[in-house]
MMTF fields as JSON, N, C-alpha, C and O atoms, coordinates in Angstrom:
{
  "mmtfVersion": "1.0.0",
  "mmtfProducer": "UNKNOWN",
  "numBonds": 603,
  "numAtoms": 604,
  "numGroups": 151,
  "numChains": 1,
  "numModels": 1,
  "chainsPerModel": [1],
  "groupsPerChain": [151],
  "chainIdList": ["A"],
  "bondAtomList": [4, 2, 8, 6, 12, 10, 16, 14, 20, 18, 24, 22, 28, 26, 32, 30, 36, 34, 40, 38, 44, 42, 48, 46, 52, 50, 56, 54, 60, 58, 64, 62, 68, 66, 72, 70, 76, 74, 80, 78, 84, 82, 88, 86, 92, 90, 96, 94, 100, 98, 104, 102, 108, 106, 112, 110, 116, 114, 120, 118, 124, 122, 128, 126, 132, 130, 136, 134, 140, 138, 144, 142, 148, 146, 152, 150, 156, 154, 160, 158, 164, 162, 168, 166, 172, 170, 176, 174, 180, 178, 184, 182, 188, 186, 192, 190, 196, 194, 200, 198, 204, 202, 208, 206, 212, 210, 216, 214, 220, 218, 224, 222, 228, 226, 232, 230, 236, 234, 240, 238, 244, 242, 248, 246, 252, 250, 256, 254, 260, 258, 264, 262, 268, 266, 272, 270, 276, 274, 280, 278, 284, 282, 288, 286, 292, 290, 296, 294, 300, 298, 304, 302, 308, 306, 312, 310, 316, 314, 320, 318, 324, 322, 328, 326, 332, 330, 336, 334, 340, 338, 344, 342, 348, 346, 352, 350, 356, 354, 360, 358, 364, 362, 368, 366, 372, 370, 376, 374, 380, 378, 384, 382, 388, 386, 392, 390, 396, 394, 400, 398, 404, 402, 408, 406, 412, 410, 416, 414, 420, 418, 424, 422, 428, 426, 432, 430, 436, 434, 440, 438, 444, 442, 448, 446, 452, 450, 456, 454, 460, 458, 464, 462, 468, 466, 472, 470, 476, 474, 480, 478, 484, 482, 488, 486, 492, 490, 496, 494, 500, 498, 504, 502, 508, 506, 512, 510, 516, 514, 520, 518, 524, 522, 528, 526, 532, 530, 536, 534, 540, 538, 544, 542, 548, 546, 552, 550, 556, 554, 560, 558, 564, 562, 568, 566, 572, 570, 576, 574, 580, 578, 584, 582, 588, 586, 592, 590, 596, 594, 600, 598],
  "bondOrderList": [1, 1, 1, 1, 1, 1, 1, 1, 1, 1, 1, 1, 1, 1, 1, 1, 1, 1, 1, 1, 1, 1, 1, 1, 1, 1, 1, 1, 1, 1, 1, 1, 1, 1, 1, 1, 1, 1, 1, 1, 1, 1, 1, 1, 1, 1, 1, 1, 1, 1, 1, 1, 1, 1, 1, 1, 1, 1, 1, 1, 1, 1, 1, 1, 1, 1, 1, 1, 1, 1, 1, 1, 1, 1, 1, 1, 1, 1, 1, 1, 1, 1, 1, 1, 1, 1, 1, 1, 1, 1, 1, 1, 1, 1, 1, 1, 1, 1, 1, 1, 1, 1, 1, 1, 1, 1, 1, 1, 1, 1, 1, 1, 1, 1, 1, 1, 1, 1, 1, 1, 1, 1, 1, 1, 1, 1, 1, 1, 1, 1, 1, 1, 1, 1, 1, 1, 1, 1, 1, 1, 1, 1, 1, 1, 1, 1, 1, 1, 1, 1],
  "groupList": [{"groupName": "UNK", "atomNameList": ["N", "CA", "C", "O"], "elementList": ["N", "C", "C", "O"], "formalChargeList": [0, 0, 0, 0], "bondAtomList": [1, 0, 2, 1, 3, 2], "bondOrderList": [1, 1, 2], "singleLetterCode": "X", "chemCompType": "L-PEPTIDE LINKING"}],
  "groupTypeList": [0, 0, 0, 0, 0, 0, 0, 0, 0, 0, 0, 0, 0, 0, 0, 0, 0, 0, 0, 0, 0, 0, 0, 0, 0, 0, 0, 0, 0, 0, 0, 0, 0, 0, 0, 0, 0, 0, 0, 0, 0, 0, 0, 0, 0, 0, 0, 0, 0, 0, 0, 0, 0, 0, 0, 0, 0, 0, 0, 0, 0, 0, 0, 0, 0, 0, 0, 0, 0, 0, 0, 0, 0, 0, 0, 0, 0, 0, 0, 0, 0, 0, 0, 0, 0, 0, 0, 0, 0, 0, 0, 0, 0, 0, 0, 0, 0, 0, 0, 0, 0, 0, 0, 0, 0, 0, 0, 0, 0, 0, 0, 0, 0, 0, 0, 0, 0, 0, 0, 0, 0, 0, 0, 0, 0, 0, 0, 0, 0, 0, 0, 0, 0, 0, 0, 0, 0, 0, 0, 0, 0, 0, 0, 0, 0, 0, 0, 0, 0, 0, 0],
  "groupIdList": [1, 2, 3, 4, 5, 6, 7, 8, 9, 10, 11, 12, 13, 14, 15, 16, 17, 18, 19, 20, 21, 22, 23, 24, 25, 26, 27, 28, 29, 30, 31, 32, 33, 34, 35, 36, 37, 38, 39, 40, 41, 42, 43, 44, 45, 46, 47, 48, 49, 50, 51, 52, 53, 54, 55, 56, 57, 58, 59, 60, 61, 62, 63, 64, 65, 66, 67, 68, 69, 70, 71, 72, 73, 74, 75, 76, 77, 78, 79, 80, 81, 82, 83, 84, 85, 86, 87, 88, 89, 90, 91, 92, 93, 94, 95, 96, 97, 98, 99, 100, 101, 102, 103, 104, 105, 106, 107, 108, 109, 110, 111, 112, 113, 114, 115, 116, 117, 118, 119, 120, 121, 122, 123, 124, 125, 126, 127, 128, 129, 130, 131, 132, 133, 134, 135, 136, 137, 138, 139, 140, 141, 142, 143, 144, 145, 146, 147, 148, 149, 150, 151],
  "secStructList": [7, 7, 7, 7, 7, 5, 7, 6, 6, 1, 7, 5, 7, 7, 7, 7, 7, 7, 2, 2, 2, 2, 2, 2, 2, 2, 2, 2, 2, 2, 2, 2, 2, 2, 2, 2, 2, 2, 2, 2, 2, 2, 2, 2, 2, 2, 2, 2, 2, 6, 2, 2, 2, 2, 2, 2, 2, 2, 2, 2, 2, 2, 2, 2, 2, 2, 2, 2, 6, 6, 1, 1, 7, 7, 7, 6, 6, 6, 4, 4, 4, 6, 6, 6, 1, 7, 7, 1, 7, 7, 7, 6, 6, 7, 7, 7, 7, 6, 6, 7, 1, 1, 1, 1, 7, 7, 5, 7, 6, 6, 1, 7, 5, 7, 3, 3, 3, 1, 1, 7, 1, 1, 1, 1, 7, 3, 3, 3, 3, 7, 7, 1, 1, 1, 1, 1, 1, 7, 1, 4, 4, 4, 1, 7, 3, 3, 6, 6, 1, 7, 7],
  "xCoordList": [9.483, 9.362, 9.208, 10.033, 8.337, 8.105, 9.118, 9.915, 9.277, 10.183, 9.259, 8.163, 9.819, 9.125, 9.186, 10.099, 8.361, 8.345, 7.904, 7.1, 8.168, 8.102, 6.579, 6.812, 5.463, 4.626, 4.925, 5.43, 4.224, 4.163, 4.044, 4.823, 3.136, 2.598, 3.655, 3.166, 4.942, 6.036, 5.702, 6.684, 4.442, 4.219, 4.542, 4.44, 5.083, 5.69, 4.476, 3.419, 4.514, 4.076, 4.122, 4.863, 3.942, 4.236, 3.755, 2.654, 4.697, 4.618, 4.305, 4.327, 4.03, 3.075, 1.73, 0.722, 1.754, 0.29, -0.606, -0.375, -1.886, -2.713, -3.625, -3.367, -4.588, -5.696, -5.666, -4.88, -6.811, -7.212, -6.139, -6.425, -5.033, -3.587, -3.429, -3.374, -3.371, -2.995, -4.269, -4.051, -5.119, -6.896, -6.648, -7.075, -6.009, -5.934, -4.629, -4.991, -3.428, -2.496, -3.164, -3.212, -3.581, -4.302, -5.288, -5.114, -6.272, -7.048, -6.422, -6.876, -5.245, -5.072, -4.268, -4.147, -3.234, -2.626, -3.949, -3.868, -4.736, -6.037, -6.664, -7.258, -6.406, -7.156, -6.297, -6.64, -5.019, -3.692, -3.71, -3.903, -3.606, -3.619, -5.09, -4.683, -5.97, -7.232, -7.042, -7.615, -5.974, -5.974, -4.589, -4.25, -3.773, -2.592, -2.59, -2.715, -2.478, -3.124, -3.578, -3.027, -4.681, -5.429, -4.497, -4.69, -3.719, -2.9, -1.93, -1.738, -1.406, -0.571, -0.098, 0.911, -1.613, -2.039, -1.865, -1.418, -2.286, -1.975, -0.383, 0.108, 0.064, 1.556, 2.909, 3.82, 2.32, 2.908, 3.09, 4.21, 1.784, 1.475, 2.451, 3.202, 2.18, 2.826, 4.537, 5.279, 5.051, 5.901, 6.659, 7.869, 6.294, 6.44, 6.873, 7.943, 6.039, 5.628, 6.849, 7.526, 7.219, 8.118, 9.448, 10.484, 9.332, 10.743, 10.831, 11.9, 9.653, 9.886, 10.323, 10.635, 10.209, 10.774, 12.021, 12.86, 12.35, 13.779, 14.457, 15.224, 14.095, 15.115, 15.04, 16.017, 13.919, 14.056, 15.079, 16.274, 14.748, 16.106, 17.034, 17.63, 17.605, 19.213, 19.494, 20.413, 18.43, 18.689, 18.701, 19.713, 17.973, 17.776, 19.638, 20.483, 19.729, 21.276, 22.642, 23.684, 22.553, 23.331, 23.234, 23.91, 22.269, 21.675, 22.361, 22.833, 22.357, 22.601, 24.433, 25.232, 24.738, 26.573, 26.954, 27.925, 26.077, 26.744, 26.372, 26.66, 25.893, 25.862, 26.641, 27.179, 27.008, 28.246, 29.717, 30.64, 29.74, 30.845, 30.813, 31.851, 29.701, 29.856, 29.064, 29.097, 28.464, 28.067, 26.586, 26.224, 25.93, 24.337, 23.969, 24.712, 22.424, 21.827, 22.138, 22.831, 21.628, 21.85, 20.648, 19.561, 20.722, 19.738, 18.594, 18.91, 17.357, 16.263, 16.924, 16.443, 17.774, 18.154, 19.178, 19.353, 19.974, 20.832, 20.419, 21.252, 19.508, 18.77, 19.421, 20.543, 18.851, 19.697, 20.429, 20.836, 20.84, 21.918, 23.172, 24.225, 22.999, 24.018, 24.862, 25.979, 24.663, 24.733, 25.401, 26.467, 25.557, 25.879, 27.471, 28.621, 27.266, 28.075, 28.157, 27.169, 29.726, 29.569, 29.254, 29.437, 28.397, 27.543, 28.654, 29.851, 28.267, 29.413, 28.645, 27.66, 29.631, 29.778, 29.421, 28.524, 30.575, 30.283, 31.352, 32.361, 30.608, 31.188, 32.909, 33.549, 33.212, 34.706, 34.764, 34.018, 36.087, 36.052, 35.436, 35.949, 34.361, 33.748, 34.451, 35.607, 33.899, 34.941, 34.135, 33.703, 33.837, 32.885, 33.364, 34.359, 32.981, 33.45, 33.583, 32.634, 35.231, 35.214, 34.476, 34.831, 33.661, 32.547, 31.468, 30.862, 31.055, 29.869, 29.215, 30.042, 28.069, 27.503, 26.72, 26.961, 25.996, 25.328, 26.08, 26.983, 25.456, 25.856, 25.328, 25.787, 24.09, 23.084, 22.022, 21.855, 21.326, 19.744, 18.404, 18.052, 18.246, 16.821, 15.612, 15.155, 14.974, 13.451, 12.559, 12.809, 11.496, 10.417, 9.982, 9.805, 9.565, 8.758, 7.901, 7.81, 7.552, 6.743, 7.425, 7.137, 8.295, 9.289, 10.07, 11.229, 9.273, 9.566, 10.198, 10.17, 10.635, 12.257, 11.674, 10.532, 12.215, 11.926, 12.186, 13.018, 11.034, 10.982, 12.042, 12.424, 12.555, 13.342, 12.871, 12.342, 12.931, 12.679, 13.333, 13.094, 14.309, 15.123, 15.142, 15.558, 14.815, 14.251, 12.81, 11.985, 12.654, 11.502, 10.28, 10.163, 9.268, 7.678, 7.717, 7.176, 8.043, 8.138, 8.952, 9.0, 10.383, 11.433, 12.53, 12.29, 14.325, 14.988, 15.031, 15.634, 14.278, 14.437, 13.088, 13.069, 12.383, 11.136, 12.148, 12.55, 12.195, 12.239, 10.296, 9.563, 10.305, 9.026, 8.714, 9.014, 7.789, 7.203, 5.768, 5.21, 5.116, 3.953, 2.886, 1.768, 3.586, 2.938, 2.476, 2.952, 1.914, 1.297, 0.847, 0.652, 0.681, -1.12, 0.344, 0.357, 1.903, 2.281, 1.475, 1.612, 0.896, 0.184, -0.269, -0.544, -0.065, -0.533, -1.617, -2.777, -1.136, -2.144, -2.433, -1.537, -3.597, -4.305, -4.48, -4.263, -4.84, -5.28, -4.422, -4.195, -4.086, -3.546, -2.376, -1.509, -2.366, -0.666, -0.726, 0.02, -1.585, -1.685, -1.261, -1.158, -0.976, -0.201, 0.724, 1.348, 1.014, 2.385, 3.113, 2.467, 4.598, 5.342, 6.762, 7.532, 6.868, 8.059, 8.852, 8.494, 9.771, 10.685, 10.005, 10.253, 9.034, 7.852, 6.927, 5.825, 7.242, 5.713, 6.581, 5.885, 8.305, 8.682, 9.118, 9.748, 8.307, 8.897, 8.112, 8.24],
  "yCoordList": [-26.982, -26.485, -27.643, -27.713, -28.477, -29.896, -30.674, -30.295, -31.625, -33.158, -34.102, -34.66, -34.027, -35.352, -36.509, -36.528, -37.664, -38.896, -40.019, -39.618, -41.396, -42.1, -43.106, -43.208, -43.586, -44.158, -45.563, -45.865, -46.551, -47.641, -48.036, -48.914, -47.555, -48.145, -46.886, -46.36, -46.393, -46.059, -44.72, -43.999, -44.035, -42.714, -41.81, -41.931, -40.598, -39.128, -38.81, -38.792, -38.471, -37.438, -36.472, -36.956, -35.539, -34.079, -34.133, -34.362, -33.908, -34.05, -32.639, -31.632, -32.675, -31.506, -31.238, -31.922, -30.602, -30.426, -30.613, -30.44, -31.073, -30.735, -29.481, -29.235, -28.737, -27.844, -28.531, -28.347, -29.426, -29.633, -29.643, -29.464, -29.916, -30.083, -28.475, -28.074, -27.702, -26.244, -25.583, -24.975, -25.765, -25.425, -25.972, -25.243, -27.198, -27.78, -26.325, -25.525, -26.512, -25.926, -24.322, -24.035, -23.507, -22.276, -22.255, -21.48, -23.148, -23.248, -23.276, -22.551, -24.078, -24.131, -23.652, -24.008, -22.539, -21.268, -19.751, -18.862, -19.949, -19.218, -19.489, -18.633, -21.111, -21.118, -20.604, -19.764, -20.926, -20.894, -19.012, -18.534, -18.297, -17.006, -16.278, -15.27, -16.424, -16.105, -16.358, -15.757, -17.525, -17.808, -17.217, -17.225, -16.767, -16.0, -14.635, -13.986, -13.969, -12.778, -11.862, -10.845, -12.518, -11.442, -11.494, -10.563, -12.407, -12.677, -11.738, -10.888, -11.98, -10.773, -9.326, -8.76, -8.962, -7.57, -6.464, -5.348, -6.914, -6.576, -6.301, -5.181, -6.97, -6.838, -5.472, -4.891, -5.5, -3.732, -2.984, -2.591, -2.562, -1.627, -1.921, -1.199, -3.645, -3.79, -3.591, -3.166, -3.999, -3.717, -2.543, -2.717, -1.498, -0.057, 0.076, 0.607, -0.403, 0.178, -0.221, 0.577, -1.836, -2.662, -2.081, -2.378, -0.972, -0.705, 0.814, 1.238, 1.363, 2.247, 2.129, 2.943, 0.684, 0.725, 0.518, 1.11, -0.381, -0.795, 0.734, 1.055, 1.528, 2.998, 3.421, 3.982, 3.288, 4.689, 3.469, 3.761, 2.354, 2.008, 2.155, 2.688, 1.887, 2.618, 3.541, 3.77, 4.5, 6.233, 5.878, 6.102, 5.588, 5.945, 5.177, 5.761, 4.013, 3.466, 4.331, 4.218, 5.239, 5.797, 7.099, 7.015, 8.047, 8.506, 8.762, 9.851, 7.76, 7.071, 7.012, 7.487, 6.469, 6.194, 8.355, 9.04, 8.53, 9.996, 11.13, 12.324, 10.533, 11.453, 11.074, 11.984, 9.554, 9.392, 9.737, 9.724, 10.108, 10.524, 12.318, 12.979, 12.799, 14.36, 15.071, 16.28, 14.221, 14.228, 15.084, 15.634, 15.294, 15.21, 15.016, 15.008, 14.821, 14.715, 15.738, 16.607, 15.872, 16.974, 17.759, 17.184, 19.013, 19.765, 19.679, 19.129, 20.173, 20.192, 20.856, 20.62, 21.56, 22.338, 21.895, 22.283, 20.966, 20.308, 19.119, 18.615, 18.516, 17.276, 16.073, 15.982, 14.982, 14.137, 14.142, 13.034, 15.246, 15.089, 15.154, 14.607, 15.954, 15.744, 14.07, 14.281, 12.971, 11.672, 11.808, 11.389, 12.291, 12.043, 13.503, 13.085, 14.671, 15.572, 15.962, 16.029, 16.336, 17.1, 18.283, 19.048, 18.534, 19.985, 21.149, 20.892, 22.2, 23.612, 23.374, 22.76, 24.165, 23.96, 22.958, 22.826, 22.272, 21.117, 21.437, 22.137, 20.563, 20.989, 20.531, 19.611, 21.397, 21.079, 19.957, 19.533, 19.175, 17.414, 16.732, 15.631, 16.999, 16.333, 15.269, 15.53, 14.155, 13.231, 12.698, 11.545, 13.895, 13.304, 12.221, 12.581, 11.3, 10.324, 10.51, 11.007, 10.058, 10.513, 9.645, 8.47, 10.025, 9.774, 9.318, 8.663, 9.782, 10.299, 8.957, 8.105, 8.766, 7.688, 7.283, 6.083, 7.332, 6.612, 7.318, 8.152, 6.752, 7.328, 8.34, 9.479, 7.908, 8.895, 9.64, 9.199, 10.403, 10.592, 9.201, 9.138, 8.923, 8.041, 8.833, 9.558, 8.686, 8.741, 7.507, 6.305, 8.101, 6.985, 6.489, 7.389, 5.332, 4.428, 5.537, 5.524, 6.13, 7.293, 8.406, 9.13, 8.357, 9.556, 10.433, 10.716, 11.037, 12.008, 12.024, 11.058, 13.008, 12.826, 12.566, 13.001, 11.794, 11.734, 13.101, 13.986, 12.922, 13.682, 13.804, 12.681, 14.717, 15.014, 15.931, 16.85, 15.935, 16.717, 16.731, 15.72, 17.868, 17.592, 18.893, 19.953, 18.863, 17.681, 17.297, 18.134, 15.924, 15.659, 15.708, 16.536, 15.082, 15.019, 13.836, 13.607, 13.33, 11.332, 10.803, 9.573, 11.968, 11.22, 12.19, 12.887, 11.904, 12.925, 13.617, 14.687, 12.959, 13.029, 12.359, 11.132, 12.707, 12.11, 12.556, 13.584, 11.09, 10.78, 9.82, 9.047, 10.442, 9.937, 10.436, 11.515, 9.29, 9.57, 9.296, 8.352, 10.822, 10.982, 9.543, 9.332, 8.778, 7.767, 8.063, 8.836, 7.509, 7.269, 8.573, 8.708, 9.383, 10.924, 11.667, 12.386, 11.877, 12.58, 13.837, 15.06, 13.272, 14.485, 13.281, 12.09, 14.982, 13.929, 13.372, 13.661, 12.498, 11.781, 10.501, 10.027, 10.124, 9.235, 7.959, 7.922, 6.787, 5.521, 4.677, 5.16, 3.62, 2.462, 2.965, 3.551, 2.806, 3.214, 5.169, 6.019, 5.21, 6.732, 7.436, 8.651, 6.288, 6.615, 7.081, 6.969, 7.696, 8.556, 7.109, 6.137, 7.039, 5.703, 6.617, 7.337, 6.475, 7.075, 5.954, 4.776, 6.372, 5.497, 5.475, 4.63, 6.316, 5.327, 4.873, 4.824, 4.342, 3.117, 2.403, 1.805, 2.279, 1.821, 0.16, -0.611, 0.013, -1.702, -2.722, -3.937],
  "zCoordList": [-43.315, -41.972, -41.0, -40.09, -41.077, -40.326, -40.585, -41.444, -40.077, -40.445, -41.576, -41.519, -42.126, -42.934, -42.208, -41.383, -42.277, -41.768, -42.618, -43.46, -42.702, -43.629, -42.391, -41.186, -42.88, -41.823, -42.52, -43.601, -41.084, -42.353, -43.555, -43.924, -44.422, -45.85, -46.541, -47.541, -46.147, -47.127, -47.181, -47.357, -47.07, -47.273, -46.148, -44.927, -47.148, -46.254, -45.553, -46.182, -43.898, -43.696, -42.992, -42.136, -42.667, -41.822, -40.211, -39.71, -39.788, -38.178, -37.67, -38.377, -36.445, -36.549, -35.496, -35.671, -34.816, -33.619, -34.741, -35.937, -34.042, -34.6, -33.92, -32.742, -34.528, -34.052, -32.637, -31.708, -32.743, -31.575, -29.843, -28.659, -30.516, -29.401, -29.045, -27.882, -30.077, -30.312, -29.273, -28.225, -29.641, -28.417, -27.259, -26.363, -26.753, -25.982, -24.894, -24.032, -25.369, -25.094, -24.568, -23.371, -25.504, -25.352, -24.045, -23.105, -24.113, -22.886, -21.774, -20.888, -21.479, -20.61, -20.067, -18.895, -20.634, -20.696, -20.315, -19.466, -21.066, -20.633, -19.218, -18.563, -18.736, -17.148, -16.479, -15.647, -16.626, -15.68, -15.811, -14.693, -16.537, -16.518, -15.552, -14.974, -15.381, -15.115, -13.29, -12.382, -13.213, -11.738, -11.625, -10.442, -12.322, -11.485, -11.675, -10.636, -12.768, -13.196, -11.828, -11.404, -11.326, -10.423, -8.779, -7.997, -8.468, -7.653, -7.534, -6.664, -8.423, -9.151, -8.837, -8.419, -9.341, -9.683, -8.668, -8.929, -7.415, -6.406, -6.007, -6.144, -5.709, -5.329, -5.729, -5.141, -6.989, -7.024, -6.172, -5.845, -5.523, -4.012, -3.008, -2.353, -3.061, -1.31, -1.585, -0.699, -3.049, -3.218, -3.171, -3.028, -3.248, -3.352, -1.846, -1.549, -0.944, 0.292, 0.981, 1.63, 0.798, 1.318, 0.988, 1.583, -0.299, -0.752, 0.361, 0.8, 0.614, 1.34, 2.82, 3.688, 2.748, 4.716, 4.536, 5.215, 3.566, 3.123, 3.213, 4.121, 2.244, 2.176, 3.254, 3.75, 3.91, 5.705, 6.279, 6.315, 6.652, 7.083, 6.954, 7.89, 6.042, 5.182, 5.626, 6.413, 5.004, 5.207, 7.467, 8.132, 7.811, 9.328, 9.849, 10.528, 9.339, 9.59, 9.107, 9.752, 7.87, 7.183, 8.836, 9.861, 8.53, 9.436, 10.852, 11.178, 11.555, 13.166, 12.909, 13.717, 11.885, 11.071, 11.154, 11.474, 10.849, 10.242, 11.93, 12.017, 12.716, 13.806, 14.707, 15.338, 15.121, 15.571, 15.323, 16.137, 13.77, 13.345, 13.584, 13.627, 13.695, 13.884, 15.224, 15.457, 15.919, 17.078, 16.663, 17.704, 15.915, 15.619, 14.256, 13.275, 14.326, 12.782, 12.132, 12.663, 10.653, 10.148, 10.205, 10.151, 10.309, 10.309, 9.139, 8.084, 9.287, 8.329, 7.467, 6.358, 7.407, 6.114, 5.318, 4.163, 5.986, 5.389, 4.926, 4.173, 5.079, 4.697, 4.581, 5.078, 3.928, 3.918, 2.946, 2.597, 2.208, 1.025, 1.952, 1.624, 3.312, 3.83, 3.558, 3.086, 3.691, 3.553, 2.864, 3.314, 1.608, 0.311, 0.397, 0.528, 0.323, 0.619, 1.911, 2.641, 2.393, 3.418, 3.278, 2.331, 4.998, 4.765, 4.927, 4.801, 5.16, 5.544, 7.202, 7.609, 7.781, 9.351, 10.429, 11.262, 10.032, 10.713, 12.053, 12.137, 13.057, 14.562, 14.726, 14.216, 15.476, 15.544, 16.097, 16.979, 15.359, 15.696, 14.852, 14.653, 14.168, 13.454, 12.499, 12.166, 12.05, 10.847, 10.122, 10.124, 9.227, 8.657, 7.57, 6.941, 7.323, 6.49, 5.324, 4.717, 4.368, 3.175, 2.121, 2.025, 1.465, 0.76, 0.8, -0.048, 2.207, 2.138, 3.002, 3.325, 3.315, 4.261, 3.031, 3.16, 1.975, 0.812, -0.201, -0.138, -1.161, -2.742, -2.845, -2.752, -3.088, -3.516, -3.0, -1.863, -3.183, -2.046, -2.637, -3.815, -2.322, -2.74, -2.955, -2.07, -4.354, -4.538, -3.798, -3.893, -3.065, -3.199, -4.048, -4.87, -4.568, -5.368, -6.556, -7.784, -5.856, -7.08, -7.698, -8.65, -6.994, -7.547, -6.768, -7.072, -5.412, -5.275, -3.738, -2.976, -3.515, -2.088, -1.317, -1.172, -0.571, 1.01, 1.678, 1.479, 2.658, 3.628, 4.851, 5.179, 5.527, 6.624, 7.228, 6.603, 8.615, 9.291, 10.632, 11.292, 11.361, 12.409, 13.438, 12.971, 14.48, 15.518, 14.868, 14.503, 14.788, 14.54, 15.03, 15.934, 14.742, 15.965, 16.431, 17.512, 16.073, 16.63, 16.842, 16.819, 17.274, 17.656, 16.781, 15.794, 17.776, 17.35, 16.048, 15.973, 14.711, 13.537, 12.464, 12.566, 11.837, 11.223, 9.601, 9.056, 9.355, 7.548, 7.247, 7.865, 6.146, 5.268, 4.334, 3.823, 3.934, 2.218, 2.443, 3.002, 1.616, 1.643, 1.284, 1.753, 0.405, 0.126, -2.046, -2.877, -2.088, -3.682, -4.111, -5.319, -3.481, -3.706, -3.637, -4.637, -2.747, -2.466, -1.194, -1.238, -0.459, 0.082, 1.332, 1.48, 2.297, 4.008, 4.252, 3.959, 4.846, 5.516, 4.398, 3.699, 4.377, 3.461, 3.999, 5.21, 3.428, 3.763, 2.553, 1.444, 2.893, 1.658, 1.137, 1.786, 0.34, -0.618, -0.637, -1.122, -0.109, 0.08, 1.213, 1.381, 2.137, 3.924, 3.702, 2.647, 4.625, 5.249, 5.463, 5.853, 5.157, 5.669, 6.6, 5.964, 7.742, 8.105, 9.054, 9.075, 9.695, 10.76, 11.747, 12.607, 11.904, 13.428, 12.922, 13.467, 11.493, 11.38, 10.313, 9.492, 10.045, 9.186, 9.332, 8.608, 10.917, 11.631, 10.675, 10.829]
}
């Protein structure tokens, strides 16, 4: 498994850490972990959150793309799958674009759909995600994230 080696006085011997190199190495893999580790740990959250402004943008740009082409949002009932399929009764003139303004609908970070709502409370249209709990309101990764707090 080692190299053999020939030392001065002619004799083989095995190359090779020793213990003490091997403790050495470990420790200091053990300090270096203890100081990044907790750095770390955190970042999940903000990550989640950051992915949620990212999608309301999209969705709010896809959104803004798909009412110029049909002259309004889509209704609360048509949601934003509209994006993805065209809806039934769309206004005469309309163009709507062939295939669709996204691919797909987006889950939030936890799973579950974004919110739509049209006419909105905060403006022609409120998209959001309940946050982490799924449920209104809350504090921390538990906030409401929508397009009037998605800057």
């Amino acid at each position: 498994m080692f190299a053999k080696r020939h030392n001065c006085s002619g004799k083989r011997s095995a190359s090779g850490f020793t213990l003490i190199e091997v403790m050495v190495v470990v420790v200091i893999l053990s300090i270096l972990a203890a100081i990044v580790v907790p750095k770390i740990m955190g970042k999940p959250d903000e990550a989640r959150i950051t992915k949620v402004q990212s999608d309301i943008r999209s969705i709010s740009a896809a959104l803004d793309l798909y009412r110029l082409d049909n002259f309004t949002y889509p209704t609360t009932d048509q949601g934003i799958e509209a994006l993805v399929t065209a809806p039934g009764g769309l206004a005469s003139g309309a163009r709507y674009q062939e295939g669709g303004y996204i691919d797909r609908v987006p889950k939030d970070p936890w799973g579950n759909p974004y919110n739509y709502l049209q006419p909105g409370t905060h403006g022609a249209y409120d998209l959001y995600s309940f946050g982490a709990d799924n449920a209104p309101g809350g504090q921390g990764i538990n906030a409401d994230i929508g397009n009037w707090t998605a800057e």
